[in-house]
Coordinates of C-alpha atoms in Angstrom, one line a residue:
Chain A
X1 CA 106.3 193.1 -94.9
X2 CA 103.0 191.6 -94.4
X3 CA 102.3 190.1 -98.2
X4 CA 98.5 191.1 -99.2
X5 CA 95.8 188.4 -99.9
X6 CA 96.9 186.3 -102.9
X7 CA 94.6 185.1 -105.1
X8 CA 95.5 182.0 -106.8
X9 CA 94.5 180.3 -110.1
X10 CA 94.3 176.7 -111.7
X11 CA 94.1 176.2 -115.0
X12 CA 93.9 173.4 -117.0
X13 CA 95.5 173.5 -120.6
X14 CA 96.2 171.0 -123.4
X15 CA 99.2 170.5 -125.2
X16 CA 97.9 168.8 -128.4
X17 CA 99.2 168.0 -131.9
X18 CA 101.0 165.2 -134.2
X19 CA 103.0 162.1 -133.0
X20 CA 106.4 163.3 -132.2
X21 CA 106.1 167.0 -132.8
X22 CA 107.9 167.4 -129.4
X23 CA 105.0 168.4 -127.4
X24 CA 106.7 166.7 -124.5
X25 CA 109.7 168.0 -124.6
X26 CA 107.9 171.9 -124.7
X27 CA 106.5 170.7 -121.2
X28 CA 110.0 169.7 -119.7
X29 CA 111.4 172.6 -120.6
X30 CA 108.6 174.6 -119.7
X31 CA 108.5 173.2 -116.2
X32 CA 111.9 171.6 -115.2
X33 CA 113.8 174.0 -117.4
X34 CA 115.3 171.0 -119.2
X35 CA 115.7 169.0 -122.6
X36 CA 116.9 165.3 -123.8
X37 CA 116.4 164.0 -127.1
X38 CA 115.0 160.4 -125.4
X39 CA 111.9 161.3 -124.0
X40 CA 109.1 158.8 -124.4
X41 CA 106.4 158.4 -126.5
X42 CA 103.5 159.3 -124.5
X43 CA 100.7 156.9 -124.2
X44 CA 97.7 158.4 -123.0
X45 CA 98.2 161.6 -120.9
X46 CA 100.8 162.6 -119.2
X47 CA 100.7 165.7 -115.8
X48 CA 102.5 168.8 -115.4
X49 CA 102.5 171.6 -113.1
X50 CA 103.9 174.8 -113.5
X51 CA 103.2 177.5 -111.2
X52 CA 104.2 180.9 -112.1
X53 CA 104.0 184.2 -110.0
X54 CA 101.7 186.0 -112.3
X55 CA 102.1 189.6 -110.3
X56 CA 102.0 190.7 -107.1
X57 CA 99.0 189.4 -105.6
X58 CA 98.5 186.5 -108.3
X59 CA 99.4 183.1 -108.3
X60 CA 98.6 180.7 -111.6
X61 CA 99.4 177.2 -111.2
X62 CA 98.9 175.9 -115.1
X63 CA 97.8 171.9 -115.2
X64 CA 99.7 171.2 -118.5
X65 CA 97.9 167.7 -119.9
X66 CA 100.5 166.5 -122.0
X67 CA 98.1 164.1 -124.7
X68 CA 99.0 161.3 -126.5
X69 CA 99.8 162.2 -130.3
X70 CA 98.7 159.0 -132.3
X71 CA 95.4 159.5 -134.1
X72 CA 94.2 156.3 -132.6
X73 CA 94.3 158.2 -129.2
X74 CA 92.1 160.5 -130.7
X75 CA 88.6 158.6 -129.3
X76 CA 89.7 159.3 -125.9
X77 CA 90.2 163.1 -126.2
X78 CA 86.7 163.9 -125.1
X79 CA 87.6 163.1 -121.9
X80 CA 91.1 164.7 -122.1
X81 CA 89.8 168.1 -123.5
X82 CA 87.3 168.2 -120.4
X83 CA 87.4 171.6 -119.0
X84 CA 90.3 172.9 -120.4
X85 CA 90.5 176.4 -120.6
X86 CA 93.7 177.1 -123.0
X87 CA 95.8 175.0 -125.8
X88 CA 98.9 174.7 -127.3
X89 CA 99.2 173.0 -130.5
X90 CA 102.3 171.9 -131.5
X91 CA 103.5 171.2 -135.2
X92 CA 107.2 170.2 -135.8
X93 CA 108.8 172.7 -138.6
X94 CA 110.9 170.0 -140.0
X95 CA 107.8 167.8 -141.0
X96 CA 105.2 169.6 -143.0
X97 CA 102.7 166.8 -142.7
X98 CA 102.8 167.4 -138.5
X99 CA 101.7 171.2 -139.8
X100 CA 99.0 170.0 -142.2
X101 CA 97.2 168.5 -139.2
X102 CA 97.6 171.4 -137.1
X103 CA 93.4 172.0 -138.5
X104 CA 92.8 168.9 -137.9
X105 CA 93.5 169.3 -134.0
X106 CA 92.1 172.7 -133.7
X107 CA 88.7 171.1 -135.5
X108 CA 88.8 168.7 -132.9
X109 CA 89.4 170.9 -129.7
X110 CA 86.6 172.9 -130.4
X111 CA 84.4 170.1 -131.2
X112 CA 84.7 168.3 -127.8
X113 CA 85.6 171.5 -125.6
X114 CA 84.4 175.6 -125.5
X115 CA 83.9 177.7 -122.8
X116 CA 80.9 178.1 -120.5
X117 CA 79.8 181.0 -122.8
X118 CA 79.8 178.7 -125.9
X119 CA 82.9 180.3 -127.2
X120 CA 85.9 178.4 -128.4
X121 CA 89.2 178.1 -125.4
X122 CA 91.9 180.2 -126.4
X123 CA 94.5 178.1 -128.8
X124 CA 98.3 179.1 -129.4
X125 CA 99.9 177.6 -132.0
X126 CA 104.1 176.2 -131.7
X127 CA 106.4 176.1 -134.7
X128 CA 108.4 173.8 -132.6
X129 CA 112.1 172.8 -133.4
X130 CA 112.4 176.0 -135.2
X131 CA 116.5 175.6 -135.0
X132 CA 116.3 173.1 -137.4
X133 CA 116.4 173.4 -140.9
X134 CA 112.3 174.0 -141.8
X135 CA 110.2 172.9 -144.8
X136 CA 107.2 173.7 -146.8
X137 CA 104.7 176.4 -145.1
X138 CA 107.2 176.8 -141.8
X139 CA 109.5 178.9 -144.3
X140 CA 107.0 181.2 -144.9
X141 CA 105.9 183.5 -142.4
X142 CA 103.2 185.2 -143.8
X143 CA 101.5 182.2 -144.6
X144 CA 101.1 181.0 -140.9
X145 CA 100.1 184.7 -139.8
X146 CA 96.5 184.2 -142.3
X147 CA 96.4 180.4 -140.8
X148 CA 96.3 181.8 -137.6
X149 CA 94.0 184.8 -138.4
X150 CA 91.7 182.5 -140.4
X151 CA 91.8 179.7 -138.0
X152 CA 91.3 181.6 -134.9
X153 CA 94.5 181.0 -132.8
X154 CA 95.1 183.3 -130.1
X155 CA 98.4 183.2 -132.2
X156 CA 101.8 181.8 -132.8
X157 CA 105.4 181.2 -131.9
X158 CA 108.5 179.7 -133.4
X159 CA 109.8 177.4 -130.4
X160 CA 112.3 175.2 -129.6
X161 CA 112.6 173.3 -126.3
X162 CA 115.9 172.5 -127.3
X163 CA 117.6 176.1 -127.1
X164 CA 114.8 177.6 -124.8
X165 CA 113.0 180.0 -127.6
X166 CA 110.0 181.4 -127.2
X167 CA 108.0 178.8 -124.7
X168 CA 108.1 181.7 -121.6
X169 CA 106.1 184.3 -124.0
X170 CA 104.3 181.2 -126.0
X171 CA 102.8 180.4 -122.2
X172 CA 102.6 184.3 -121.3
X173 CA 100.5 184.9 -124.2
X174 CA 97.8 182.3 -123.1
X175 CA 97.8 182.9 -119.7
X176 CA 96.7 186.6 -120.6
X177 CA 93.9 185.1 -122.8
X178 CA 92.7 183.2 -120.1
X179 CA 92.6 185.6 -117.7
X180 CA 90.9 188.0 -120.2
X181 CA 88.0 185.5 -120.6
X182 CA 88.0 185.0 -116.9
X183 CA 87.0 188.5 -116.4
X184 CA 84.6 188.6 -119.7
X185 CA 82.9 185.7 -118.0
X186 CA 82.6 187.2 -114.6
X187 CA 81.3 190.5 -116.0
X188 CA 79.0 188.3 -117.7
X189 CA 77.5 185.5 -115.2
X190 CA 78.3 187.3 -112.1
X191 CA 80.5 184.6 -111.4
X192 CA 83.6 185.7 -109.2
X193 CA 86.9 185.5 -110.4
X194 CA 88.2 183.8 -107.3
X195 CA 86.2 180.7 -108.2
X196 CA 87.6 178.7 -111.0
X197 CA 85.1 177.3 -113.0
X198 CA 86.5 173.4 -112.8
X199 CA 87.0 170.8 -109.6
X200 CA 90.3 170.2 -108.5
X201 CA 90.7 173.9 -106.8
X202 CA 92.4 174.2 -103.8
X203 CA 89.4 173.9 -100.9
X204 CA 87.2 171.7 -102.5
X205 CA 91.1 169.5 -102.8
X206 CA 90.9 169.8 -98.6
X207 CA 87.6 169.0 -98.0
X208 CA 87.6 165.8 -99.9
X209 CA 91.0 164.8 -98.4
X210 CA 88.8 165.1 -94.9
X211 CA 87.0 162.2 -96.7
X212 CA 89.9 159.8 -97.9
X213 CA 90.2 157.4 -94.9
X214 CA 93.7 157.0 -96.7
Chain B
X1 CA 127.1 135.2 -96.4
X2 CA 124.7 135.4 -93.7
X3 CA 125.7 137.0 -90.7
X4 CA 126.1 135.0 -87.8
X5 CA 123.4 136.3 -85.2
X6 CA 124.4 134.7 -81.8
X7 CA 121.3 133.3 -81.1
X8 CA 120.8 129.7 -80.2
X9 CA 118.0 128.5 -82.1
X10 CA 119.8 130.6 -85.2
X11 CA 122.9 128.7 -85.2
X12 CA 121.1 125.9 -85.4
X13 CA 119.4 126.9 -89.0
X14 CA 122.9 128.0 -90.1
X15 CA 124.5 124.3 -89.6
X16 CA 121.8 123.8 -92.0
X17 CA 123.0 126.0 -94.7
X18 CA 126.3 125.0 -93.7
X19 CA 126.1 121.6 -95.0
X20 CA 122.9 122.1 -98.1
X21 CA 125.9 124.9 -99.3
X22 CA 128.0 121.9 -99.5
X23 CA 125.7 120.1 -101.1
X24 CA 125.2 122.6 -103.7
X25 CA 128.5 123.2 -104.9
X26 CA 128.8 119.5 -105.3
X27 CA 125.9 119.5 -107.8
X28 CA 127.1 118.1 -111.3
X29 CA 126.0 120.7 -114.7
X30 CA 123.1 118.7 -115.6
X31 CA 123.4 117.1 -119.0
X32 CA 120.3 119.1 -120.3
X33 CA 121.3 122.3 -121.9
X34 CA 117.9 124.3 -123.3
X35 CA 118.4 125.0 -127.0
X36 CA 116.9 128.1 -128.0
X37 CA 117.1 127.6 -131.4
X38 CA 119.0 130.8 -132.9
X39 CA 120.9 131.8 -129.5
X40 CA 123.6 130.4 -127.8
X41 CA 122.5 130.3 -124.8
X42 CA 123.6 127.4 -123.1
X43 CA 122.4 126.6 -119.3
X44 CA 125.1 127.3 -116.8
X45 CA 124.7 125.3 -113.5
X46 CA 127.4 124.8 -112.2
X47 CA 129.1 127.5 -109.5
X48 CA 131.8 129.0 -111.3
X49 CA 133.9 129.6 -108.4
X50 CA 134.4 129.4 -104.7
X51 CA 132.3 132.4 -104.1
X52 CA 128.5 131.2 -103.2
X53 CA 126.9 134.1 -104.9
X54 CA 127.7 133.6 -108.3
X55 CA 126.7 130.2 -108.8
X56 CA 122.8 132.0 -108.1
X57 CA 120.3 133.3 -110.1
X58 CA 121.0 136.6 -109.6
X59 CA 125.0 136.8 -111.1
X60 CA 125.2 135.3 -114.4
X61 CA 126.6 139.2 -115.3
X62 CA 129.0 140.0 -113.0
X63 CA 129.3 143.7 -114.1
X64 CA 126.7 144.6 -113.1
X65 CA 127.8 143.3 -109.1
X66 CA 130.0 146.9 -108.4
X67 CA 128.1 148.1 -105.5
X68 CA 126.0 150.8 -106.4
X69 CA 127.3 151.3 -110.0
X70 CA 126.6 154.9 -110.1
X71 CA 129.0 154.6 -113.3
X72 CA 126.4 155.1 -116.7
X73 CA 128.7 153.2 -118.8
X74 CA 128.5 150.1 -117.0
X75 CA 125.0 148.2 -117.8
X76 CA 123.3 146.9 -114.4
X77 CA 122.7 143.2 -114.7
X78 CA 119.8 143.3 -116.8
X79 CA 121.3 145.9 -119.2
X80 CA 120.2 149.3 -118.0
X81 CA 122.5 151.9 -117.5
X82 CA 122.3 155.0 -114.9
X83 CA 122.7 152.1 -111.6
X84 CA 119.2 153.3 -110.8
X85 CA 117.6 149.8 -110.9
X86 CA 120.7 148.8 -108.5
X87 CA 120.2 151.2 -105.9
X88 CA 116.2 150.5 -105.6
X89 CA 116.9 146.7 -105.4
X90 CA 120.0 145.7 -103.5
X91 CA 119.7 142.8 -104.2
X92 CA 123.8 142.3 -104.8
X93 CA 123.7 141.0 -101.6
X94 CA 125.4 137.5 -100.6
X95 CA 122.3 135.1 -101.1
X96 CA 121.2 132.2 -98.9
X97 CA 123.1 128.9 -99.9
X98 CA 119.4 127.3 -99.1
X99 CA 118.0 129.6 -101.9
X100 CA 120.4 128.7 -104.2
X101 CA 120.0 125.0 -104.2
X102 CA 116.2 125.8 -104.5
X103 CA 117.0 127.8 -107.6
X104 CA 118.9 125.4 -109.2
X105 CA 115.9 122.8 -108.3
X106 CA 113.6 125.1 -109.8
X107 CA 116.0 125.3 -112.9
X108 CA 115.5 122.2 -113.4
X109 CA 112.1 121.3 -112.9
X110 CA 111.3 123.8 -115.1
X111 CA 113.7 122.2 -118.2
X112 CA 111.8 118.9 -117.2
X113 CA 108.9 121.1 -117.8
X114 CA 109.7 122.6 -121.1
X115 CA 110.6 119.3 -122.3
X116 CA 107.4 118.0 -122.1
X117 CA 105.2 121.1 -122.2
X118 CA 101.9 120.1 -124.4
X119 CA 101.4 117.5 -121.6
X120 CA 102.0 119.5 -119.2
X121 CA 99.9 121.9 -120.3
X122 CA 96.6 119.7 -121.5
X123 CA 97.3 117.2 -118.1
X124 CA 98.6 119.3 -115.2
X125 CA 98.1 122.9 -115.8
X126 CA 97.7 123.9 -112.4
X127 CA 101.2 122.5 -111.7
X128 CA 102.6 125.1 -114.8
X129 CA 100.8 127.8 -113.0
X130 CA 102.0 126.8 -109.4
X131 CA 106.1 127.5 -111.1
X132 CA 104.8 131.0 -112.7
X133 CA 103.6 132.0 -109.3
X134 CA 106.3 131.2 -107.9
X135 CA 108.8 133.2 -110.2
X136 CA 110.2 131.7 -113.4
X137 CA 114.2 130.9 -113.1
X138 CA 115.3 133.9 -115.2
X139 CA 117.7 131.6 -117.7
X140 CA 114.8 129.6 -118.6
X141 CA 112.6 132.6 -118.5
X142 CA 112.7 133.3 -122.0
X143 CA 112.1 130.4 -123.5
X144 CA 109.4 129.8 -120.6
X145 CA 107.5 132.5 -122.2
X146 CA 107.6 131.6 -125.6
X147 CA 105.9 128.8 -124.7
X148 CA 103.4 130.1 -122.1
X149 CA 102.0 132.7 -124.4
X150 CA 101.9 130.4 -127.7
X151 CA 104.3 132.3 -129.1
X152 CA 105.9 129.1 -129.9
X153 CA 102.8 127.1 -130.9
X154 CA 102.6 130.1 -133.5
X155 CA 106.1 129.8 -134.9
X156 CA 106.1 126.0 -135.5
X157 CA 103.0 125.8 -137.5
X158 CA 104.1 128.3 -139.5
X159 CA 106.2 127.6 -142.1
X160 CA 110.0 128.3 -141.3
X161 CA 110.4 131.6 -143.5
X162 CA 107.5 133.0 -142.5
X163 CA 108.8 135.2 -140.3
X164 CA 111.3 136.7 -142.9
X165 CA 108.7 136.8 -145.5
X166 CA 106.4 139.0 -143.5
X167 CA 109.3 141.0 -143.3
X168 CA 109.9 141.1 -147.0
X169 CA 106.5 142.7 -147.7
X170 CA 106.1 146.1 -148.0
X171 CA 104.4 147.7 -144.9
X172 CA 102.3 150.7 -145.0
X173 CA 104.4 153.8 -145.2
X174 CA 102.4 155.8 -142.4
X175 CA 103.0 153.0 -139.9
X176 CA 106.5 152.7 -141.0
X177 CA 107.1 156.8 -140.1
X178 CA 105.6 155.8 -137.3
X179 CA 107.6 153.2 -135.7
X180 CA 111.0 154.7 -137.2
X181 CA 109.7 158.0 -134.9
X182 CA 109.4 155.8 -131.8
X183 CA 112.8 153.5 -132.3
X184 CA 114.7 155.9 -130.3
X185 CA 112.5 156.7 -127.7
X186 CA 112.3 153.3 -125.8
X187 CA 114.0 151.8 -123.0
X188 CA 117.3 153.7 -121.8
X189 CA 118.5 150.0 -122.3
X190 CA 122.2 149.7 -123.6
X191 CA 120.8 147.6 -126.7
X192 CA 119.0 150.2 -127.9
X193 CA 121.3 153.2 -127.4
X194 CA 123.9 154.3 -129.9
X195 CA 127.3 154.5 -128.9
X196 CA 128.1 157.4 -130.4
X197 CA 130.4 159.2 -128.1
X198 CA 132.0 156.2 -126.5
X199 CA 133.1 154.4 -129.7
X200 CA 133.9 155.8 -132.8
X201 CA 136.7 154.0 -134.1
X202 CA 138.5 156.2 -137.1
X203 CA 135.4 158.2 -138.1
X204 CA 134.0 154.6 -138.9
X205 CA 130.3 155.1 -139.8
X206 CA 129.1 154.0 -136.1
X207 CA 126.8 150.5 -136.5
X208 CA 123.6 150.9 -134.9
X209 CA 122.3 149.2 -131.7
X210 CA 121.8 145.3 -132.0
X211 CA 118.2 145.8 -130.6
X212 CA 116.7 149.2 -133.1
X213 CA 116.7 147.1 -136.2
X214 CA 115.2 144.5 -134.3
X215 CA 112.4 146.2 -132.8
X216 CA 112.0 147.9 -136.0
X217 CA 111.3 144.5 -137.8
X218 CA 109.5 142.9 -135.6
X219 CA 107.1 145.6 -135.3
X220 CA 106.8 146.3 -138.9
X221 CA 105.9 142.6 -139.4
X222 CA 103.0 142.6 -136.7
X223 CA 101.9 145.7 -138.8
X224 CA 102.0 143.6 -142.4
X225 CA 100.1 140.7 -140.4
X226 CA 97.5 142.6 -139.3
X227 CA 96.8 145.8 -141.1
X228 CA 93.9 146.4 -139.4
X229 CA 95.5 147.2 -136.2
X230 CA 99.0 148.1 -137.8
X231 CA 101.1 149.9 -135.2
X232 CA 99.9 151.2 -132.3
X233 CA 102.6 153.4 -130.3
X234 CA 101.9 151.6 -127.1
X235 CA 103.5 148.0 -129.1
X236 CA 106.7 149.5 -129.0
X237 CA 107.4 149.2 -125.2
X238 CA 106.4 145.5 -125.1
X239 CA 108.0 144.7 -128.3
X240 CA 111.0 146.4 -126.9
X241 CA 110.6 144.4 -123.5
X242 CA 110.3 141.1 -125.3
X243 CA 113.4 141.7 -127.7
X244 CA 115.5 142.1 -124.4
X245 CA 114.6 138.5 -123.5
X246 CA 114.6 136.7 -126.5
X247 CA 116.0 136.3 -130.4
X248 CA 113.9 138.5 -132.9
X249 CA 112.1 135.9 -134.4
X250 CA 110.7 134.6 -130.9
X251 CA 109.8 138.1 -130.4
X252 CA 107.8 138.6 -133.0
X253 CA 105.9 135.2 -132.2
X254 CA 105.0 136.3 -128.8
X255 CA 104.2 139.8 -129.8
X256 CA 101.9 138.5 -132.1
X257 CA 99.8 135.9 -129.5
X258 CA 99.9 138.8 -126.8
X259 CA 98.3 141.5 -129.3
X260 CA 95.9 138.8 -130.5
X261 CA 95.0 137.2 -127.9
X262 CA 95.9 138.4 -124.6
X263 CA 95.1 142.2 -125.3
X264 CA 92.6 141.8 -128.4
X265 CA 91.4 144.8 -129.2
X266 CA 93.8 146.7 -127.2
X267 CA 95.4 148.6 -130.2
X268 CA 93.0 148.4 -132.7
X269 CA 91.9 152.3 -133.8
X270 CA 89.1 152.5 -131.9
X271 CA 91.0 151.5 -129.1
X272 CA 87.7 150.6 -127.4
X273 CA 88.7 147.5 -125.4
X274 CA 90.9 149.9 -123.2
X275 CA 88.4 152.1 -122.4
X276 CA 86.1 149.1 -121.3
X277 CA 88.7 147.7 -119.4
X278 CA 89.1 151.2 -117.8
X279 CA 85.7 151.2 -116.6
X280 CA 85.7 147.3 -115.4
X281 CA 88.9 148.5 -113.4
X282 CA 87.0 151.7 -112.0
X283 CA 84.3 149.1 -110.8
X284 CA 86.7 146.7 -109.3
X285 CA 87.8 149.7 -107.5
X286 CA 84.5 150.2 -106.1
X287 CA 84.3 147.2 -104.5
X288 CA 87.5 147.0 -103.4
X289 CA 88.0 150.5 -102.4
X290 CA 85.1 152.3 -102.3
X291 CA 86.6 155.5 -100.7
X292 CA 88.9 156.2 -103.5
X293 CA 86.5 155.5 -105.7
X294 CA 84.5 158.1 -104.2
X295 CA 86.8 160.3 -104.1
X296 CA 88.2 159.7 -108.4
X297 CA 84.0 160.0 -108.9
X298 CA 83.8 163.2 -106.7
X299 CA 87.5 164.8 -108.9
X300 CA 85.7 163.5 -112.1
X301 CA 89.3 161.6 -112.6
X302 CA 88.0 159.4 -115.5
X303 CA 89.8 155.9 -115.3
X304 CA 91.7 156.4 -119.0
X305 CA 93.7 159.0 -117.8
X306 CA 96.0 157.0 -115.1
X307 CA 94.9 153.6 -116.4
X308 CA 95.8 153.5 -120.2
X309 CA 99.3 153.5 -120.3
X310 CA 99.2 150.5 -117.5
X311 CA 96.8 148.4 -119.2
X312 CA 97.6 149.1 -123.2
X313 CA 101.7 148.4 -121.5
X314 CA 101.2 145.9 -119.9
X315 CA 103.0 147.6 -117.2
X316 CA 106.2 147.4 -118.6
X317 CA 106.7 150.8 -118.3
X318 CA 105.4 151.3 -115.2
X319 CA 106.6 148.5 -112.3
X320 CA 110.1 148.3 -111.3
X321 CA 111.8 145.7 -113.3
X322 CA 111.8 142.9 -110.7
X323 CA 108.3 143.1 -110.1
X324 CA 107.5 143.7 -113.6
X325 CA 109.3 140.0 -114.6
X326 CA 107.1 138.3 -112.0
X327 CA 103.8 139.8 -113.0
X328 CA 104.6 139.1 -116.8
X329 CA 105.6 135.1 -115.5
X330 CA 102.1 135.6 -114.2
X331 CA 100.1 137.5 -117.2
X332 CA 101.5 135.3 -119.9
X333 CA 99.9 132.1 -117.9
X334 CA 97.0 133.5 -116.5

């Protein structure tokens, strides 16, 4: 059966939030379906692809920049956060302190990154390590669903890379955001779909490897 | 051993090895036996048996010679576990009598060396820098880098307890959560990892790793010494690195002179001197590579997103561990 045209997408997305929270480990088992307790601290940024058959004619391939937690780290974000069209930001439900920065982050991503229409990227917030015991505000449900409202998060998920909860649907959820404000945006600037909006798509990737004398 | 190739002019350079193996295994321990103050370690020189290889460099742990030790429990040579470093490097292989004998010459210039270092260092510098380039013999490495990086310049003019009463100070409870949240995530080196399922004897409370307190201490003091910086998460890779060479106390020393000195700047909360660095690098590049420089201008791939971990590491988590040894013989002189 002759497959019809597929259109593919990339999409860059952060995965942001306190030293240690286990953003990390979201993004191995995300994308190699796998978890250790030794993964290391990430210094600077760290890659990952994950490419996922949206539907029938769609590809996305989602570049997942893994970013250092340490505040210190936080003067180079500007250049991390460039172009990024979804985030994830991760708290860890064991340590309230990782969720009382959870503002802090979100502050700081829509500081240093919106979208071409001047509107804030679509942000989904992870209650990671949720089969743990919890404390403070992660008990409370209700609490994070105002957060979230208040805050503007696309919205939230208890997680754990550890027993594979929730990351599938946490992802799912953004990817549909994104798309959503891909076709707001071409409706809006006439800009076709088919055309991501930042550099490393897949022609422009071929024509500058016919530069590379490498 | 070699194998024999029969080629005429190849024979020829094997009667050579022939006899300097000889010559070799006749070679009497030196007297000299470096005395690092709180370890043991005491120089071995002489061949321990009839077996060329072992006498080297590259055997003092013989454990780690099962070919391809696939097996995790059983540390490679330099510790690790998983065999991973063995199979990149195979370097188990019989080694060149002639290579030994240089080794063991190197050995010992390099005692010679250490035994007079200030001169060395104030008279003949180039000749110091010469030996790094060359590879430092790894049983006097450690005590060869104390000294390169100042490390022990630091220690001695310091009082004697200094080092413990840095540690006896209280530290600043955010950089302590901080470093207790990296301990465990270091090196998948056997003297960081708990034993847990290998070696509980009678519900015993298990002991911790040899090298986590360590590592803990030594970067909790660097943090009490300099509050300003305090700890940055990339210290804890080269803390952990140096602790896998040397007693805790040298550890700390060098860790101190290579945040202070060699990267100043490096891990300070701004963390500004990395981001220069990254942009000196990116125009190095053009000059030496102008196509991929083109090409990282053209992708808008901004030099602090490969180039950070590298530089703020000191590439200790990023070179294979052979290579990695020889650049830091090289770094710490240069």
């Amino acid at each position: 059966m002759p497959l019809p045209d597929k259109r593919e997408f990339l999409y860059k997305i952060l995965v942001i939030g306190e030293l240690g929270a286990g953003k990390t480990s979201i993004i191995k088992r995300y994308v190699h379906q796998f978890f250790s307790p030794h993964y290391r601290a990430t210094i600077g940024v760290d890659f990952a692809l994950k490419v996922i058959n949206w539907d029938q004619e769609t590809i996305i391939r989602l570049q997942l920049w893994d970013i250092a937690g340490q505040e210190r780290f936080g003067n180079m974000t500007r250049v991390y956060y460039k172009e990024a069209v979804g985030a994830f930001i991760v708290f860890d439900v064991t340590r309230a302190a990782t969720f009382d920065a959870v503002l802090k982050w979100k502050q700081d991503l829509d500081a240093k990154v919106t979208l071409p229409d001047g509107n804030s990227i679509p942000c989904v917030l992870l209650a990671n390590k949720c089969d743990q015991p919890k404390e403070g505000i992660a008990n409370n449900q209700n609490k994070i669903d105002e957060f979230v409202k208040e805050n503007n998060f696309s919205g939230w998920f208890e997680t754990s890379a550890k027993d594979n909860i929730n990351i599938d649907d946490a992802a799912k959820m953004l990817v549909q955001k994104i798309l959503e404000n891909d076709k707001v945006q071409a409706n809006g600037n006439s800009r076709p779909t088919s055309e991501p909006m930042f550099s490393l798509s897949k022609d422009q990737d071929t024509k500058s490897r016919k530069n590379c004398a490498c | 051993m070699s194998k024999s190739v029969p080629v005429s002019d190849k024979s020829g350079d094997c009667e050579i090895k022939q006899s300097q193996r000889k010559e070799s295994e006749t070679i009497q321990p030196p007297t000299v036996s470096i005395s690092l103050a709180d370890t043991d370690s005491v120089l071995d020189f002489a061949p321990k048996d009839d077996d060329e290889g072992s006498g080297s460099e590259f055997s003092s742990s013989r454990v780690g010679d099962n070919e391809g030790s696939e097996i995790s429990t059983v540390p490679d040579k330099y510790g690790f576990l998983g065999g991973q470093q063995y199979k990149a490097y195979p370097d188990n292989k019989k080694l060149d009598p002639r290579t030994i004998s240089q080794l063991l010459n190197r050995e010992r210039k390099w005692l010679d060396m250490l035994r007079s270092w200030d001169l060395y260092m104030s008279k003949n510098y180039k000749k110091v820098r010469t030996r790094c380039r060359k590879g430092i013999p790894r049983k006097v490495r450690p005590k060869a880098w104390l000294f390169l990086c100042g490390g022990n310049l630091l220690m001695t003019s310091h009082e004697p307890g200094t080092y413990a009463e840095f540690l006896s100070r209280e530290g600043d409870p955010k950089y302590l959560a901080d470093i207790q949240k990296d301990i465990d995530r270091q090196f998948f080196h056997e003297m960081f990892l708990s034993r847990d399922s290998n070696s509980t004897v009678g519900g015993e409370e298990e002991k911790p790793p040899p090298g986590k307190q360590a590592l803990v201490n030594i970067l909790k003091a660097y943090s009490v010494v300099n509050p300003v910086v305090g700890y940055c998460q990339a210290q804890a890779p080269i803390a952990a690195f140096l602790l896998m060479h040397m007693p805790e106390e040298h550890a700390f020393w060098c860790l101190y002179s290579i945040c202070d000195k060699y990267l100043r700047g490096y891990y300070s909360p701004g963390m500004e001197m990395i981001q220069l660095d990254g942009d000196i690098l990116f125009n190095l590049l053009k000059k030496v590579s102008p196509h991929i420089h083109r090409l990282l201008t053209k992708q808008q791939v901004d030099p602090i997103m490969y180039m950070t971990e590298w530089f703020l590491c000191a590439f200790v988590r990023t070179l294979p561990w052979e290579t990695l040894l020889r650049v830091w013989d090289m770094f710490l002189c240069e």
